Amino acid sequence: MRKLVLQGCSQYTHTGISYFLSMCRSLQHLDLQNTKFLNDQHFNTLCPFLGDLVSINVSNCDKLTSLAFFALLRNCPLLTEIRMESTKIGKGSITSADWVVYYQVKSLFLACNSRLKDEHMNIFSFMFPNMQLLDLSSCHFISCKGIGIVLKRCCKITHFNIAFHPEPKLIWTNFEASKLEVLNLSHTRVGDEELYMIPKSFPRLLHLNLEHCHDVTEKGVWLVVENCIHLREINLHCCYKVSADIVAKMILLRPSLRKIIAPPDFRARDYDKKLLYEQCLVC
Amino acid sequence: MAAVNLLSSKRKKMATREFDSLPDDCWEYVLLKLLNNENDGVDDSNHCLKTPSVVSKQLLSISNRFVYSFTLIYNPSSLTRIFQRFPNLTSLDLSGFQGVNLNTLFSQIPRSVSLNLTSLNISNHPTFPALGLQTILKKNKSILTSLICSHVGNLKYDDMTFITDSFPFLQDLDISFPKERRIGNYYNDSYNNALKVLLTQKLSKLCKVNLSGNIYVNDSLFFQLCMNCEFLQEVVMSKCPSITYAGIASAICQRLSLTSLSVANFEEPSERKNVTSCFIDSLASLTSLTCLDLSFSCITDSMLDSLAHLQFFL
C-alpha cells in the first residue's frame, strides 16, 4: 500500500490506525484530515511507522501541536509536503534539539493556525531552506516581520499565500525574493504603499491575487503592472477603489498578461473587444 | 556611440551565427537535459522552456517541439495556431477554457491541420461538445486514450453512445459529477442501461475510470465493469448513491488486479455505516492495491486490523 485516505472517517481509534501503520510501513501518502481523536501522544507513536512518507495531510486534526509537527519531521526523512491547516501548531515548546535543517521539505500548508507567531517563522526559515510553497492564509498572529524573515531567507519560495492577513500595514522592505511567482494577498488590508514594494521585492512575479483588497487603488496596481514585466495573471475582484478603465490600459502596457479578473465596475466596450481582449482573458 | 553600437551588433551577429551552426539535435539534447534538471519543482515543465525559447528563432522552434501538453484558458482567434506551433502536442486541457463554445472552437480547425491528440480534457463546460469532437476525430492521427469530462452539464444518453462509439480505445475516462436534467423515469432507465451496456462492453480497454457523482452507477454496473474491462486498475466512485458496499465487494473479486480504489462519501447515511467486514475482506484480496480512499465512512478498528493483516501477508 502506497496511499491511504481516511478523511473524515469515524469509529476507528488510535489502536486501529496504529496497528495498520505498523503492519504497512511502505506508505508514501497519508491523509487523515478531520481525525478528531488524534492527539500528540497518539501521533508520536504513529510517526516511527512512517519512514517512507512523502506527503501527509493532518488538517483539522485540532489536537495536534508543534510536537506532532516535529515528530513527523524527525521520523520521515523523505517528507516533502505537509498539510497541517486548522491545528494547534505553534503550541508547545521547541527545544534546541528540534533545530535541524530539513532540505527535503518543499511545501507547507499551514493556513488557519492562529498559534503560529513570528518566532516560529524565524525557526522555520532556518529549518526549510528549500521550501517552495508556503501557505499562511488566516494565520492572524504572524506579523509582517515574520513574513519578511521567511521570504528573505527561504530564497527558493515560488508560491506564497497570506490571504486574510489582518494587519493594517504589511510592509516588507530591503529584500528580494527573486523566485517568487505566485503571491496571494487577497482579503488583506494592503494598500498602494505595499504594492509599490512588490516589483522590487518580487521581480519574477507571474500571478498576483488582490481579491477584496479594499484599500488598493489603480495607482498601486498600475505600478505593479508597469514594473513586474513577467506578470501573467492579476485578480482585482471586489477591489472597489480600482477604476475599471485600468483593464484596457494594463493589457496595452503589459503584453505578458493572459488573465485579468476585472474590478467591480468593469464593462467591456465593443470597440475594445476586438483590439484588446484577443490576447488576454478578462472576466 | 554609433561605433560602439556597430561593434556590439557585429558581435551579436557572430554569436547568432555560432548558435545557428549547432544542429537541431544538439540543441534538443541540451533542452532535454535542462527539462530533466528543472522538473522537480511545483510547476510544470513548459515553464522552464520559456527562457531558451526567446534566444533565437531556431531555439524557439526546437523548444516548441518539447511541448506535449497545453492548457488553454482563452483563445478567441483559433486553435489552429496552437497545433501549428507545437507539432508534438498530445494532450489538450480545456477545463478552464472561457470564451466561445467548444463546438465552435473545434470546428474552426481547418482541414489541413492534423492532430496527434491522445488526451483531452473538456471538464466544466455546460454542454457536451459532440459536434466539435467529431471534427477532432476526423483530423486526429492518433487514438484518443484519455477523455476527461468532469462536471459537464447535461451529459445525455446520446453523448454516452457517442463517447463509446467514437473512442473505443479509451483507457482513461472521467464522467464524474454530470449536471444532468432529470426528464422522467423512462429516460433515466435508458440512460442507466446505456451506461451499463456501453461503458462495460464497448470500452473494454479502460484502465482508469471516474464515475463519481453519477446517480445511475449501481452495483450491477460496477460488476459488469469489473467483469469486462480486463485492464481496469483505477476506480473512483465517490458520491454514488446507488452503490452498496456489498455490491463493490462482489464486483472487485472479479478484477483482482485493481491498484487504486476510491469509494468515499456515500450520501446515504445508512450506507455509510454499512462498511461490512465482507467488503474489507474483498479489499484484502486485491493483491496489487496501492491506493485506497475510504473517506467519510465508518471504519472500525477490527476492519483496519484485518486490512493490515492481509496487506502484511502479501
XYZ file of C-alpha atoms in Angstrom:
597
model
C 0.000 0.000 0.000
C 1.362 3.394 -1.032
C -1.537 5.721 -0.375
C -4.254 5.690 2.256
C -7.014 8.289 2.537
C -9.255 8.175 5.592
C -10.521 11.749 5.515
C -13.347 12.290 7.976
C -13.764 8.597 8.772
C -15.444 7.755 12.038
C -15.461 4.928 14.546
C -11.871 3.767 14.359
C -9.457 4.701 17.129
C -5.788 5.197 17.646
C -5.291 1.481 18.285
C -6.648 0.523 14.883
C -4.680 3.005 12.826
C -1.529 2.363 14.818
C -1.758 -1.367 14.180
C -2.435 -0.807 10.499
C 0.531 1.522 10.050
C 2.845 -0.792 11.968
C 1.980 -3.594 9.548
C 2.095 -1.458 6.428
C 5.256 0.613 6.584
C 5.724 1.485 2.942
C 3.053 4.184 2.950
C 4.028 7.274 0.931
C 0.870 9.344 1.150
C -1.331 9.515 4.205
C -4.467 11.620 4.549
C -6.076 11.744 7.988
C -7.844 15.083 7.644
C -10.546 15.662 10.247
C -9.444 12.839 12.528
C -10.617 14.460 15.720
C -9.315 11.876 18.210
C -5.716 12.230 17.086
C -3.561 13.947 19.735
C 0.185 14.495 20.066
C 0.730 11.363 22.098
C -1.086 9.191 19.562
C 0.652 10.837 16.709
C 4.106 10.334 18.232
C 3.513 6.610 18.344
C 2.417 6.571 14.680
C 5.378 8.521 13.310
C 8.020 5.763 13.628
C 5.994 3.665 11.147
C 6.009 6.403 8.526
C 9.599 6.196 7.334
C 8.699 6.218 3.626
C 6.192 9.045 3.811
C 6.359 11.719 1.104
C 3.213 13.698 1.847
C 0.799 13.937 4.735
C -2.478 15.714 5.424
C -3.489 16.184 9.046
C -5.559 19.342 8.578
C -8.403 19.854 11.046
C -6.874 17.382 13.487
C -7.314 20.090 16.054
C -5.463 18.481 18.934
C -2.116 18.334 17.164
C 0.533 20.845 18.245
C 4.118 21.653 17.309
C 5.191 18.413 18.979
C 3.397 16.396 16.300
C 4.933 18.540 13.573
C 8.459 17.946 14.823
C 7.865 14.243 15.456
C 6.818 13.966 11.821
C 9.960 15.724 10.609
C 12.248 13.617 12.781
C 10.770 10.321 11.631
C 10.089 10.910 7.953
C 13.299 11.654 6.061
C 11.567 11.763 2.666
C 8.680 14.039 3.581
C 8.274 16.881 1.077
C 4.721 18.061 1.653
C 2.938 18.746 4.948
C -0.677 19.877 5.222
C -1.470 20.936 8.742
C -4.245 23.516 8.477
C -6.504 24.457 11.414
C -4.437 22.715 14.074
C -2.685 23.893 17.210
C 0.744 24.019 15.630
C 2.629 26.772 17.445
C 1.581 25.433 20.829
C 4.231 23.546 22.778
C 7.829 24.440 23.373
C 10.506 23.899 20.772
C 13.805 22.639 22.092
C 17.163 23.306 20.512
C 17.279 19.616 19.505
C 14.451 20.367 17.081
C 16.557 22.907 15.234
C 17.558 20.643 12.384
C 17.726 21.597 8.741
C 15.331 19.583 6.564
C 16.372 20.064 2.973
C 13.671 17.828 1.524
C 10.627 19.819 2.703
C 9.176 21.760 -0.240
C 5.543 22.570 0.535
C 3.970 23.678 3.802
C 0.225 24.278 4.006
C -0.312 25.927 7.386
C -3.467 28.012 6.872
C -5.763 28.887 9.816
C -3.199 28.259 12.529
C -3.753 31.079 14.984
C -0.958 29.956 17.294
C 1.794 30.458 14.763
C 3.868 33.547 15.555
C 6.927 35.341 14.253
C 9.279 33.201 16.330
C 8.062 30.107 14.510
C 8.613 31.768 11.175
C 12.115 32.573 12.294
C 12.796 28.925 13.128
C 11.059 27.536 10.036
C 13.055 29.794 7.766
C 16.227 28.129 9.062
C 14.814 24.619 9.027
C 13.392 24.573 5.489
C 15.865 26.304 3.179
C 14.449 24.576 0.077
C 10.821 25.498 0.709
C 8.945 26.343 -2.498
C 5.396 26.773 -1.298
C 4.177 28.355 1.909
C 0.515 28.907 2.723
C -0.054 31.102 5.773
C -3.558 32.327 4.967
C -5.633 33.194 8.040
C -2.641 32.878 10.363
C -3.576 36.025 12.241
C -0.676 36.327 14.630
C 2.224 36.386 12.231
C 3.317 39.956 11.655
C 4.915 41.409 8.567
C 8.239 40.979 10.322
C 7.803 37.210 10.410
C 6.673 37.164 6.802
C 9.680 39.244 5.796
C 12.067 36.852 7.535
C 10.724 33.802 5.714
C 10.701 35.426 2.304
C 14.197 36.758 2.797
C 15.806 33.533 3.990
C 13.920 30.912 2.005
C 15.029 32.182 -1.345
C 13.516 29.275 -3.291
C 9.922 30.148 -2.481
C 7.802 30.348 -5.629
C 4.295 30.283 -4.092
C 3.310 32.394 -1.111
C -0.126 32.883 0.385
C -1.024 35.286 3.196
C -4.702 35.792 2.366
C -6.921 37.125 5.181
C -3.978 38.666 6.991
C -5.498 41.199 9.407
C -2.591 43.568 9.927
C -3.235 47.064 8.557
C 0.288 47.682 7.297
C 2.012 44.773 5.643
C 5.232 46.466 4.762
C 8.251 44.464 3.718
C 11.479 46.176 2.831
C 15.018 45.541 1.770
C 14.863 42.091 0.401
C 14.348 40.376 -2.879
C 12.504 37.062 -3.180
C 13.772 36.621 -6.675
C 11.990 33.337 -7.381
C 8.525 34.214 -6.119
C 5.969 33.675 -8.876
C 2.595 33.372 -7.203
C 1.533 35.793 -4.491
C -1.869 35.745 -2.822
C -2.720 38.900 -0.874
C -6.496 38.528 -1.112
C -8.696 39.769 1.750
C -5.819 41.658 3.335
C -5.589 45.330 4.156
C -2.714 46.058 1.796
C -2.758 49.461 0.139
C -0.788 51.213 -2.540
C 2.234 51.600 -0.280
C 2.692 47.834 -0.132
C 2.097 47.461 -3.847
C 4.937 49.913 -4.507
C 7.316 47.427 -2.888
C 6.152 44.439 -4.927
C 8.167 44.920 -8.140
C 11.341 45.455 -6.155
C 10.850 42.508 -3.850
C 9.328 40.064 -6.331
C 10.786 40.809 -9.762
C 9.661 37.497 -11.297
C 6.038 37.663 -10.207
C 3.608 35.832 -12.536
C 0.330 35.729 -10.594
C -0.951 38.337 -8.179
C -4.212 37.944 -6.297
C -5.632 41.153 -4.795
C -9.233 39.983 -4.401
C -11.133 42.013 -1.781
C -8.216 44.343 -1.071
C -10.382 47.362 -0.406
C -7.564 49.862 0.105
C -5.808 49.243 -3.185
C -6.264 51.911 -5.881
C -5.406 51.911 -9.568
C -2.227 53.850 -8.797
C -0.709 50.938 -6.905
C -1.958 48.338 -9.355
C -0.568 50.358 -12.236
C 2.857 50.460 -10.637
C 2.882 46.685 -10.222
C 1.833 46.093 -13.818
C 4.367 48.616 -15.060
C 7.292 47.049 -13.232
C 6.555 43.326 -12.942
C 7.489 42.561 -16.506
C 6.559 38.876 -16.408
C 3.081 39.277 -14.905
C 0.563 36.872 -16.478
C -2.413 36.970 -14.187
C -3.937 39.542 -11.853
C -7.103 39.271 -9.778
C -8.849 42.555 -8.916
C -12.214 41.075 -7.955
C -14.004 43.360 -5.477
C -11.199 45.948 -5.401
C -13.679 48.808 -5.035
C -11.168 51.622 -5.276
C -9.683 50.430 -8.563
C -11.340 52.081 -11.539
C -12.438 49.867 -14.400
C -10.501 51.861 -17.020
C -7.317 50.256 -15.861
C -8.105 46.928 -17.553
C -7.566 48.133 -21.113
C -4.508 50.129 -20.116
C -2.939 47.127 -18.394
C -3.317 44.931 -21.461
C -1.712 47.595 -23.641
C 1.152 48.120 -21.259
C 1.927 44.533 -20.281
C 1.645 42.106 -23.202
C 2.565 39.149 -20.990
C -0.831 39.413 -19.222
C -3.080 36.460 -20.026
C -5.880 36.715 -17.485
C -7.426 39.595 -15.602
C -10.229 39.279 -13.093
C -11.625 42.763 -13.523
C -12.545 45.248 -10.776
C -16.266 45.567 -9.920
C -17.449 48.292 -12.328
C -15.841 46.840 -15.423
C -17.886 46.674 -18.631
C -16.149 45.686 -21.836
C -16.634 48.258 -24.554
C -17.320 46.865 -28.004
C -14.544 48.681 -29.751
C -12.042 47.422 -27.174
C -13.148 43.833 -27.530
C -11.516 43.210 -30.876
C -8.359 45.106 -30.136
C -7.538 44.085 -26.623
C -9.342 41.031 -25.460
C -7.916 38.785 -28.121
C -4.701 38.300 -26.196
C -5.947 38.390 -22.637
C -8.923 36.847 -20.908
C -10.911 39.399 -18.946
C -13.598 38.145 -16.614
C 28.386 55.891 -29.617
C 27.473 54.735 -33.109
C 30.750 52.827 -33.382
C 30.104 51.011 -30.152
C 26.656 50.077 -31.371
C 28.072 48.785 -34.609
C 30.643 46.732 -32.773
C 28.127 45.177 -30.433
C 25.768 44.371 -33.279
C 28.658 42.704 -35.108
C 29.377 40.624 -32.052
C 25.751 39.773 -31.779
C 25.710 38.615 -35.379
C 28.723 36.434 -34.818
C 27.159 34.952 -31.754
C 23.958 34.140 -33.595
C 25.958 32.597 -36.385
C 27.637 30.295 -33.915
C 24.257 29.462 -32.483
C 22.940 28.625 -35.910
C 25.850 26.378 -36.702
C 24.821 23.947 -33.982
C 22.442 21.380 -35.435
C 18.942 20.976 -34.065
C 19.505 17.635 -32.415
C 22.334 19.082 -30.309
C 20.003 21.760 -29.049
C 17.333 19.166 -28.463
C 19.749 17.294 -26.271
C 20.618 20.448 -24.325
C 16.960 21.291 -23.755
C 16.190 17.754 -22.699
C 18.896 17.989 -20.041
C 17.518 21.306 -18.908
C 13.993 19.919 -18.635
C 15.130 16.908 -16.658
C 17.090 19.050 -14.233
C 14.413 21.591 -13.527
C 11.458 19.298 -13.487
C 11.352 18.697 -9.748
C 9.604 21.935 -8.818
C 5.979 22.698 -8.083
C 5.267 23.986 -11.586
C 5.023 22.265 -14.928
C 7.762 21.568 -17.426
C 6.582 24.064 -20.057
C 7.577 26.775 -17.642
C 11.329 26.352 -17.957
C 11.181 26.322 -21.776
C 10.306 29.987 -21.730
C 13.813 31.361 -21.329
C 15.535 29.283 -24.059
C 12.655 29.958 -26.428
C 13.394 33.686 -26.547
C 17.045 33.246 -27.508
C 16.630 32.667 -31.233
C 14.148 31.514 -33.827
C 15.888 28.174 -34.006
C 15.623 27.641 -30.273
C 12.008 28.751 -30.319
C 11.098 26.144 -32.878
C 13.082 23.467 -31.063
C 11.569 24.249 -27.678
C 8.122 24.155 -29.286
C 8.768 20.501 -30.060
C 9.102 19.806 -26.352
C 5.609 20.959 -25.531
C 3.436 17.865 -25.219
C 0.600 19.218 -23.136
C -1.139 22.540 -23.223
C -3.749 24.207 -21.033
C -5.815 26.730 -22.903
C -7.831 29.264 -20.934
C -8.723 31.686 -23.668
C -8.217 31.948 -27.361
C -10.795 33.795 -29.390
C -8.920 33.522 -32.691
C -8.494 29.795 -33.266
C -6.902 26.582 -32.102
C -5.020 26.170 -35.357
C -2.080 28.294 -34.338
C -1.503 26.193 -31.253
C -1.415 22.953 -33.224
C 0.879 24.508 -35.803
C 3.214 25.895 -33.188
C 3.506 22.726 -31.109
C 3.837 19.807 -33.540
C 4.133 17.197 -30.786
C 1.113 18.275 -28.769
C -0.652 15.190 -27.460
C -2.617 16.493 -24.535
C -5.024 19.426 -24.513
C -6.673 20.734 -21.358
C -9.738 22.914 -21.921
C -11.190 22.549 -18.420
C -10.683 26.213 -17.639
C -11.433 27.473 -21.127
C -13.628 30.528 -21.392
C -14.838 32.295 -24.469
C -16.550 30.619 -27.384
C -18.479 27.365 -27.252
C -16.262 24.280 -27.565
C -18.160 23.120 -30.664
C -17.302 26.396 -32.361
C -13.726 26.232 -31.167
C -13.124 22.752 -32.549
C -14.916 23.401 -35.820
C -12.563 26.305 -36.529
C -9.657 23.927 -37.065
C -9.077 23.785 -40.826
C -8.911 20.502 -42.717
C -5.217 20.780 -43.462
C -4.238 20.570 -39.800
C -3.642 17.091 -38.498
C -3.660 16.412 -34.790
C -1.837 13.948 -32.586
C -4.074 14.145 -29.544
C -4.173 11.238 -27.150
C -5.656 13.038 -24.205
C -8.379 15.655 -23.976
C -9.940 17.432 -21.012
C -13.290 19.131 -21.613
C -14.427 19.404 -17.999
C -16.619 22.164 -16.580
C -18.486 23.031 -19.762
C -22.264 23.494 -19.860
C -22.810 21.012 -22.695
C -21.040 18.025 -24.155
C -19.404 19.174 -27.415
C -20.278 16.150 -29.562
C -20.173 18.097 -32.826
C -16.794 19.559 -32.061
C -15.391 16.200 -31.057
C -16.466 14.802 -34.406
C -14.201 17.273 -36.178
C -11.383 16.362 -33.826
C -11.999 12.722 -34.608
C -11.635 13.322 -38.336
C -8.357 15.173 -38.035
C -6.731 13.173 -35.317
C -3.997 10.823 -36.447
C -3.509 9.314 -33.012
C -6.024 7.386 -30.980
C -7.609 9.237 -28.121
C -6.922 7.229 -24.973
C -7.912 9.703 -22.297
C -11.125 11.715 -22.099
C -11.886 13.785 -19.030
C -15.396 15.260 -18.864
C -15.935 16.013 -15.216
C -18.728 18.424 -14.243
C -20.098 18.545 -17.762
C -23.655 19.789 -17.846
C -26.429 17.797 -19.423
C -24.494 14.641 -20.293
C -27.134 12.702 -22.212
C -27.670 9.166 -23.424
C -26.640 10.270 -26.909
C -23.426 11.678 -25.543
C -22.584 8.403 -23.865
C -23.223 6.498 -27.095
C -21.101 9.000 -28.901
C -18.212 8.525 -26.488
C -18.325 4.753 -26.604
C -18.745 4.560 -30.386
C -16.161 7.159 -31.262
C -13.443 6.375 -28.776
C -13.428 2.601 -28.354
C -9.796 2.584 -27.239
C -10.248 4.841 -24.234
C -8.076 3.872 -21.303
C -8.908 6.757 -19.051
C -12.486 8.032 -18.776
C -13.847 10.557 -16.329
C -17.593 11.266 -16.421
C -17.825 12.379 -12.811
C -20.415 14.798 -11.476
C -22.602 15.283 -14.547
C -25.034 18.127 -14.100
C -27.986 16.354 -15.625
C -31.530 17.439 -16.063
C -33.944 14.749 -14.970
C -36.599 14.038 -17.553
C -38.829 11.245 -16.334
C -38.106 7.715 -15.228
C -38.013 6.207 -18.674
C -35.216 8.489 -19.638
C -33.254 7.634 -16.531
C -33.696 3.923 -17.109
C -32.496 4.148 -20.651
C -29.518 6.187 -19.548
C -28.772 3.668 -16.869
C -28.986 0.742 -19.282
C -26.942 2.601 -21.803
C -24.274 3.280 -19.257
C -24.146 -0.387 -18.392
C -24.038 -1.711 -21.911
C -21.885 0.952 -23.447
C -19.406 1.539 -20.744
C -18.761 -2.027 -19.869
C -18.953 -3.739 -23.226
C -17.704 -1.225 -25.721
C -14.947 0.334 -23.690
C -13.160 -2.864 -22.809
C -9.725 -1.207 -22.769
C -10.494 1.001 -19.760
C -7.721 1.225 -17.163
C -8.834 4.206 -15.197
C -12.387 5.343 -14.635
C -14.023 8.027 -12.537
C -17.781 7.619 -12.046
C -18.184 9.899 -9.028
C -21.463 11.711 -8.534
C -23.366 9.551 -11.045
C -26.735 8.557 -9.601
C -27.040 5.801 -12.216
C -23.937 3.959 -11.209
C -25.178 0.925 -9.311
C -23.894 -2.420 -8.172
C -24.679 -4.291 -11.364
C -22.955 -1.663 -13.499
C -19.819 -1.803 -11.424
C -19.922 -5.593 -11.514
C -20.139 -5.550 -15.310
C -17.318 -3.038 -15.465
C -15.037 -5.246 -13.388
C -16.050 -8.313 -15.385
C -15.489 -6.896 -18.848
C -12.606 -4.489 -18.544
C -9.643 -6.735 -18.092
C -7.136 -3.882 -17.828
C -9.061 -1.978 -15.173
C -6.753 -0.606 -12.497
C -8.060 2.602 -11.001
C -11.646 3.283 -9.972
C -13.017 6.408 -8.313
C -16.655 6.309 -7.162
C -17.262 8.934 -4.527
C -20.794 10.233 -4.010
C -22.501 7.443 -5.952
C -25.766 6.995 -4.027
C -26.943 3.809 -5.772
C -23.964 1.682 -4.949
C -23.530 -0.515 -1.878
C -20.539 -1.981 -0.109
C -21.839 -5.486 -0.722
C -22.014 -4.682 -4.425
C -18.478 -3.347 -4.511
C -17.261 -6.399 -2.624
C -18.671 -8.853 -5.133
C -17.518 -6.746 -8.073
C -13.886 -6.274 -7.108
C -13.483 -10.026 -6.678
C -13.890 -10.150 -10.466
C -10.943 -7.874 -11.064
C -8.186 -8.614 -8.600
C -5.637 -6.533 -10.487
C -7.125 -3.226 -9.263
C -4.407 -0.936 -7.947
C -6.410 2.025 -6.786
C -9.894 2.206 -5.317
C -11.724 5.229 -4.039
C -15.195 4.721 -2.583
C -15.648 7.822 -0.499
C -18.534 9.890 0.706
C -21.713 7.912 0.397
C -24.570 10.331 0.623
C -26.905 7.837 2.280
C -26.076 7.860 5.965
C -27.318 4.289 6.329
C -24.899 3.043 3.704
C -22.107 4.977 5.330
C -22.481 2.861 8.422
C -22.653 -0.336 6.435
C -18.982 -0.860 5.762
C -19.023 -4.593 6.103
C -16.241 -6.900 7.029
C -17.094 -8.709 3.803
C -16.138 -5.560 1.924
C -12.876 -5.238 3.836
C -12.056 -8.891 3.186
C -12.621 -8.440 -0.506
C -10.297 -5.411 -0.409
C -7.641 -7.610 1.042
C -7.894 -9.947 -1.922
C -6.716 -7.147 -4.192
C -3.085 -8.118 -4.214
C -1.842 -5.114 -6.190
C -3.791 -2.463 -4.318
C -1.538 0.532 -3.664
C -4.045 3.316 -3.140
C -7.164 3.197 -1.007
C -9.565 6.045 -0.284
C -12.389 5.357 2.166
C -13.060 8.943 3.234
C -16.210 9.759 5.201
C -17.089 6.180 6.012
C -17.315 4.268 9.254
C -14.246 2.109 9.700
C -13.845 0.146 12.888
C -10.580 -0.907 14.439
C -11.176 -4.532 13.616
C -11.577 -3.635 9.953
C -8.267 -1.795 9.976
C -6.809 -4.845 11.696
C -7.948 -7.300 9.075
C -6.863 -4.942 6.295
C -3.437 -4.631 7.887
C -3.093 -8.392 8.292
C -3.923 -9.130 4.735
C -1.665 -6.351 3.494
C 1.155 -7.701 5.584
C 0.974 -11.188 4.222
C 1.028 -10.101 0.602
